[in-house]
Short mmCIF file of C-alpha atoms in Angstrom, two decimals:
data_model
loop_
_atom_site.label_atom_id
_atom_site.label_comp_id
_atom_site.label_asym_id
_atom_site.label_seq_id
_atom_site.Cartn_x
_atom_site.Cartn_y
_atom_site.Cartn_z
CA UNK R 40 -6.90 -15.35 -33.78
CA UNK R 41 -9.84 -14.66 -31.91
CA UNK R 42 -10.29 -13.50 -28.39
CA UNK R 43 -9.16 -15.64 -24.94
CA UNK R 44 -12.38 -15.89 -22.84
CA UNK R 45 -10.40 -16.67 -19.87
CA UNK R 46 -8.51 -13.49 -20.77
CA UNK R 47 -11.83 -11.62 -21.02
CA UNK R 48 -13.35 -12.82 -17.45
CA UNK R 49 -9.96 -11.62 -15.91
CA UNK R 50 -10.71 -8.29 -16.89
CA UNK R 51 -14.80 -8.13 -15.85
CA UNK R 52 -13.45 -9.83 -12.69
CA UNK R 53 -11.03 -7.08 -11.78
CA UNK R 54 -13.63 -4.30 -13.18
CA UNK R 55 -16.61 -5.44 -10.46
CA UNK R 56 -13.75 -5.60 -7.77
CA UNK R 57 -12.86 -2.00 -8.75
CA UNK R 58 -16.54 -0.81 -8.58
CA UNK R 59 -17.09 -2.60 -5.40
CA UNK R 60 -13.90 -0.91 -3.89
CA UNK R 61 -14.70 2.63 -5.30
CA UNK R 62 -19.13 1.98 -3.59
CA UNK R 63 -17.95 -0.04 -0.93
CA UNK R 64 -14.96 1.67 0.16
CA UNK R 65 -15.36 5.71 0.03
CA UNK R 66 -15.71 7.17 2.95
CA UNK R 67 -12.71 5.19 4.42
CA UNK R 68 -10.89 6.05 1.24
CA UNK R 69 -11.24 9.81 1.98
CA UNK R 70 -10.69 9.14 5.56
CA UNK R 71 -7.60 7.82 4.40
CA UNK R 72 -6.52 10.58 1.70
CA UNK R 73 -7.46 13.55 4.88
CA UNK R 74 -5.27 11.59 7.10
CA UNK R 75 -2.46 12.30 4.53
CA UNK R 76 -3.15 15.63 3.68
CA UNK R 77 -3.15 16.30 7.37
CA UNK R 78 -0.07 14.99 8.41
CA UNK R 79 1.68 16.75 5.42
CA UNK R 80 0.09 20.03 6.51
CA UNK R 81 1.43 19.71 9.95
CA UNK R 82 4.95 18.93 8.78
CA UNK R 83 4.34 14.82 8.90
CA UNK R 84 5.96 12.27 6.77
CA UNK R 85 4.71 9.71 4.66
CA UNK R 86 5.21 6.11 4.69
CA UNK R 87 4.25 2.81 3.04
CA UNK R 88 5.03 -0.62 3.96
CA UNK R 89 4.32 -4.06 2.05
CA UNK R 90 5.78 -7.61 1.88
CA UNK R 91 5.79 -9.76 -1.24
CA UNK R 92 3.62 -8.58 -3.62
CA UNK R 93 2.14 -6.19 -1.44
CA UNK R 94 5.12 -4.25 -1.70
CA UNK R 95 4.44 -3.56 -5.08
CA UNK R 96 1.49 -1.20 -4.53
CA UNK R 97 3.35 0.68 -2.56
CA UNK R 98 6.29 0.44 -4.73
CA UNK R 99 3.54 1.88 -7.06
CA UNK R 100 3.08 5.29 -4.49
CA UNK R 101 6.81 6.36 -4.20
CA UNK R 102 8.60 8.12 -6.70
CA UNK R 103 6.58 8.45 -9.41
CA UNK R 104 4.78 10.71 -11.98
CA UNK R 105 2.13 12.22 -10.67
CA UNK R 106 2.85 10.87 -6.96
CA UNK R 107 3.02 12.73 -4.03
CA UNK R 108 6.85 13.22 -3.63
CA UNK R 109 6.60 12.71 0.76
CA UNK R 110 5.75 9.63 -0.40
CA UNK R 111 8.90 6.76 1.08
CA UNK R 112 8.92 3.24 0.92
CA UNK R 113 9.34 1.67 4.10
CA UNK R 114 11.69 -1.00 3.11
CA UNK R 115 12.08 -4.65 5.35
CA UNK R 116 15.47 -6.38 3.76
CA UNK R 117 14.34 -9.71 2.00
CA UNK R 118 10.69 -9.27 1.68
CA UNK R 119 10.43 -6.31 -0.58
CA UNK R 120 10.32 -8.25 -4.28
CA UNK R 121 11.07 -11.59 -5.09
CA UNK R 122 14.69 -10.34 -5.99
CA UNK R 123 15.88 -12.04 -2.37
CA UNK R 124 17.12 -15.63 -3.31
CA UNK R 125 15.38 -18.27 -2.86
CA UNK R 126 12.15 -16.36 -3.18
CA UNK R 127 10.65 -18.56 -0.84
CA UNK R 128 13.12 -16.40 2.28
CA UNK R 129 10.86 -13.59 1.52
CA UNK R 130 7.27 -15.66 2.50
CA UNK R 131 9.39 -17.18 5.77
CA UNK R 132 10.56 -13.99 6.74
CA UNK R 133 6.98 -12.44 7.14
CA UNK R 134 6.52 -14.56 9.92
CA UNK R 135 9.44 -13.65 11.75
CA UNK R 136 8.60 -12.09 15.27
CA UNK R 137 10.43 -8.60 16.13
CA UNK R 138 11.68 -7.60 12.29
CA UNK R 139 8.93 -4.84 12.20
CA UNK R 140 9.90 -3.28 15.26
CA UNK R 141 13.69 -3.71 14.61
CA UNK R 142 12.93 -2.18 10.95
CA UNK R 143 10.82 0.86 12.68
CA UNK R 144 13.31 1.81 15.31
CA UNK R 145 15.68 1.99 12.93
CA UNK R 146 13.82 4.20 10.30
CA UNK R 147 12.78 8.27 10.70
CA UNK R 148 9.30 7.13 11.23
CA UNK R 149 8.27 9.37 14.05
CA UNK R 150 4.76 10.59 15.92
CA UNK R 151 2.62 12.18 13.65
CA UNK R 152 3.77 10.04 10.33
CA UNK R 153 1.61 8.39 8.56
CA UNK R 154 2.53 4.77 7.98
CA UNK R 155 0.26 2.46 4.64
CA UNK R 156 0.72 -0.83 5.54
CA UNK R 157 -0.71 -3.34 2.58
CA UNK R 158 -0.82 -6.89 3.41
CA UNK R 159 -3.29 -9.03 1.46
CA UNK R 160 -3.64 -11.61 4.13
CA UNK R 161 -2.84 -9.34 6.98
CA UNK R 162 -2.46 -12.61 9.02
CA UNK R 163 1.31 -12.45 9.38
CA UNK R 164 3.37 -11.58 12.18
CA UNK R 165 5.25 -8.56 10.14
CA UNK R 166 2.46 -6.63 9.32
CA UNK R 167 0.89 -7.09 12.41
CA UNK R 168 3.46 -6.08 14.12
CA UNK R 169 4.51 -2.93 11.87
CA UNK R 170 1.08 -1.95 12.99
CA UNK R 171 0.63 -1.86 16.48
CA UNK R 172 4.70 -0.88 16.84
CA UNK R 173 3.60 1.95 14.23
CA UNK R 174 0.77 3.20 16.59
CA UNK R 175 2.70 3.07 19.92
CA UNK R 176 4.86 5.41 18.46
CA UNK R 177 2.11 7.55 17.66
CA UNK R 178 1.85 7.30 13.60
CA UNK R 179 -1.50 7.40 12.29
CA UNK R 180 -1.81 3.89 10.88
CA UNK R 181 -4.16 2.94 7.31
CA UNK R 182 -4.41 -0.90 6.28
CA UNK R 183 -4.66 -1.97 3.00
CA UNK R 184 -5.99 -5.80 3.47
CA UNK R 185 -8.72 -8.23 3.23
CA UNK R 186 -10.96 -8.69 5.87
CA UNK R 187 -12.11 -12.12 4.32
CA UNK R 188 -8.95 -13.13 5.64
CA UNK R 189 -9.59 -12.97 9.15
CA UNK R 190 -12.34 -14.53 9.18
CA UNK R 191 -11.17 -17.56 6.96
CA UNK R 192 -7.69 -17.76 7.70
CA UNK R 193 -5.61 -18.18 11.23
CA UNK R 194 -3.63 -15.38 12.23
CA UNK R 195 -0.25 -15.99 12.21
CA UNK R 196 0.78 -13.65 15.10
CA UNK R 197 0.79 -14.50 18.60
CA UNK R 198 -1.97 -12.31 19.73
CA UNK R 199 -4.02 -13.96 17.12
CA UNK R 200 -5.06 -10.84 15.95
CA UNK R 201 -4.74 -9.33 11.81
CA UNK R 202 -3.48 -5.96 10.24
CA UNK R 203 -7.21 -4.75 10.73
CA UNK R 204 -7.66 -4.57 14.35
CA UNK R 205 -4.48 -2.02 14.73
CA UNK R 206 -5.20 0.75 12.08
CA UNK R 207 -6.72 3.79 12.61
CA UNK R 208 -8.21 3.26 8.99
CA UNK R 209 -8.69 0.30 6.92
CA UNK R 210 -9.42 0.40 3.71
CA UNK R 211 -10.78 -3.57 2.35
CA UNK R 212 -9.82 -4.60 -0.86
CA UNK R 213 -12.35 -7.10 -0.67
CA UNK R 214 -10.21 -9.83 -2.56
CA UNK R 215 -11.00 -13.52 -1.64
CA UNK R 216 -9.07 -15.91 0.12
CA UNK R 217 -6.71 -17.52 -2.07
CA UNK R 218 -6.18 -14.37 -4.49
CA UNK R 219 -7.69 -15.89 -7.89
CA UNK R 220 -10.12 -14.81 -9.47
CA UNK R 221 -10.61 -17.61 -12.56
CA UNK R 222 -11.40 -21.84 -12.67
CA UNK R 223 -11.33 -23.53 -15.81
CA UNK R 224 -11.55 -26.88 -16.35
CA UNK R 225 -8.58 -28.81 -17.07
CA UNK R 226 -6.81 -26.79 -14.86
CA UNK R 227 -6.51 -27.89 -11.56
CA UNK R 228 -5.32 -24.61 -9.28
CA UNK R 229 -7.47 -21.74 -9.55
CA UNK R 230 -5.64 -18.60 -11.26
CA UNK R 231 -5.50 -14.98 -12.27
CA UNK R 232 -4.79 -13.18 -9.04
CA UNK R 233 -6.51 -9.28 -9.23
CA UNK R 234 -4.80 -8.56 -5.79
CA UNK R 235 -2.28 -5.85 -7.32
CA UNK R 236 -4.58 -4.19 -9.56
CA UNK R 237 -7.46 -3.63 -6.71
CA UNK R 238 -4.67 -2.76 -4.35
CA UNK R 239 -2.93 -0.34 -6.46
CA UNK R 240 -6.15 1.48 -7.25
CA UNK R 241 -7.22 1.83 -3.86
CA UNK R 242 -3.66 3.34 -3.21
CA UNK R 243 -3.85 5.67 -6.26
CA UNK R 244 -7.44 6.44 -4.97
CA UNK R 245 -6.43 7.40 -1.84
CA UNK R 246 -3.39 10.00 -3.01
CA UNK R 247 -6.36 11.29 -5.28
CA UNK R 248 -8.23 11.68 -2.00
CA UNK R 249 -5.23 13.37 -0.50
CA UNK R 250 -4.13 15.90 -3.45
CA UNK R 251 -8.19 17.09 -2.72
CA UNK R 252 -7.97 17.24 0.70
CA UNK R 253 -4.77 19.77 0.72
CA UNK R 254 -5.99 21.74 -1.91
CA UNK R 255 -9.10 22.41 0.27
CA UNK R 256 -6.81 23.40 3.08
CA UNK R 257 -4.82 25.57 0.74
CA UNK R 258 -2.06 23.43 0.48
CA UNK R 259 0.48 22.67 -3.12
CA UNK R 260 -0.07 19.34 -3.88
CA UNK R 261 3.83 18.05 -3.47
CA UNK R 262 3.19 15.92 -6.96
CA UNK R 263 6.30 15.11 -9.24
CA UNK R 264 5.80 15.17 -13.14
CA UNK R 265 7.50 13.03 -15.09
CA UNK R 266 10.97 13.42 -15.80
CA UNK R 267 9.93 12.51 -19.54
CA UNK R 268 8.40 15.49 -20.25
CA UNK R 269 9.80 19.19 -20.89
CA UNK R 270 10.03 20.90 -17.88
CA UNK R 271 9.95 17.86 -15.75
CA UNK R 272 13.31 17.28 -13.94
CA UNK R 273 13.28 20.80 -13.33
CA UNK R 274 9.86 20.55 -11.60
CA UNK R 275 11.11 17.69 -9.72
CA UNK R 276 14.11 19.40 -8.68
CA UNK R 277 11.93 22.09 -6.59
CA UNK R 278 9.59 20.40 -5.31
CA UNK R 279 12.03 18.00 -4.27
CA UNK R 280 14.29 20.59 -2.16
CA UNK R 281 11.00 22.53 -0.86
CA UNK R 282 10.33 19.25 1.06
CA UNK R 283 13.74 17.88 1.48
CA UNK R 284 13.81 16.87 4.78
CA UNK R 285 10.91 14.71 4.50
CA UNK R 286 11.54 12.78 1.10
CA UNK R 287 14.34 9.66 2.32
CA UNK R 288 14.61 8.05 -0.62
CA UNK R 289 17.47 10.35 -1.58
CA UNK R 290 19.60 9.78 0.71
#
């Protein structure tokens, strides 16, 4: 069998996404990763937030092999994976005024956290709201989004504003609208989405940003090794109760 050419402009799509990011995006990128090393420096916490398939680059940030262990998912029952039944709950429940807040009062987000919040779109109400709740309480808010979005789309929050306009930092994963990247003919719906892959870099770029930044202010990265290596779980183990009040996913 030969090669898929559809299967070959999926990859140079997502490659000249990645090199626009890592141009276009930089200095907010290491805004982004200072933010974080800051915050852990001055006894913050660490918190990311995403709906749908959002959620899974910040899925991609917490608990993992060579992650920063401070690192907690901010979870929002039903819109986490497409695990909730019917999957189509998860989409409605986005636009749901007052979950974010409810969500955030509940959690130990407090002032001087640092709170991710990915949303593709960034036109619904839940990450809009996560925001600007996130901010009155004095977290230090970065958006993962893009802007195309909002200036194509509606917003689908009351103020009419998007995820964008309430972050201290935004980092644009410059996707287009629609999230697909090929055409083909005989196919009528455009397809290949690169939304996770661009997203999850720009994440993993910006924890790459952050392990720099504390290392410059003479900080121990808090990284966890994987448990499938020698050595591992016993790595994990200290690092793990060094920070212990700060990690939640424990509990």
């Amino acid at each position: 069998m030969g090669e898929s050419k559809l299967a070959g402009q999926f990859f140079d799509a997502a490659i000249g996404l990645l090199q626009k990011v890592r141009d276009e995006d930089a200095a907010d990128i290491a805004a982004a990763g200072t933010a974080i090393a800051e915050a852990v420096a001055a006894g913050g916490r660490l918190f990311a937030f995403g709906a749908g398939h959002s959620s899974l680059a910040a899925q991609d940030v917490v608990y993992r092999a060579g992650g920063l262990a401070l690192m907690n998912l901010l979870a929002v029952p039903g819109v986490v994976g497409v695990d909730v039944m019917p999957a189509t709950l998860g989409s409605a429940l986005e636009r749901v005024d007052g979950l974010a807040g409810a969500v955030l009062d509940s959690s130990p987000a407090r002032s001087g956290d640092v709170l991710i919040v990915i949303s593709l779109s960034g036109r619904n109400a839940l990450p809009v709201e996560m925001a600007m709740n996130a901010r009155a309480l004095g977290l230090t808010v970065i958006g993962v989004t893009s802007v195309a979005y909002a200036t194509e789309t509606r917003s689908r929050h009351v103020s009419g504003t998007y995820l964008k306009d309430h972050c201290d930092i935004v980092l644009d994963s410059k996707i287009a609208v629609g999230d697909a990247e090929l055409t083909h003919e005989g196919i009528e719906a455009p397809f290949a989405p690169a939304s996770t892959v661009v997203t999850s870099a720009l994440m993993q770029a910006t924890m790459a940003a952050a392990a720099e930044e504390m290392v410059r202010l003479g900080i121990e990265p808090p990284l966890l090794r994987s448990g499938n290596v020698d050595g591992g779980h016993e790595w994990n183990g200290r690092v793990m109760t060094e920070y212990g009040d700060r990690i939640f996913f424990r509990h």
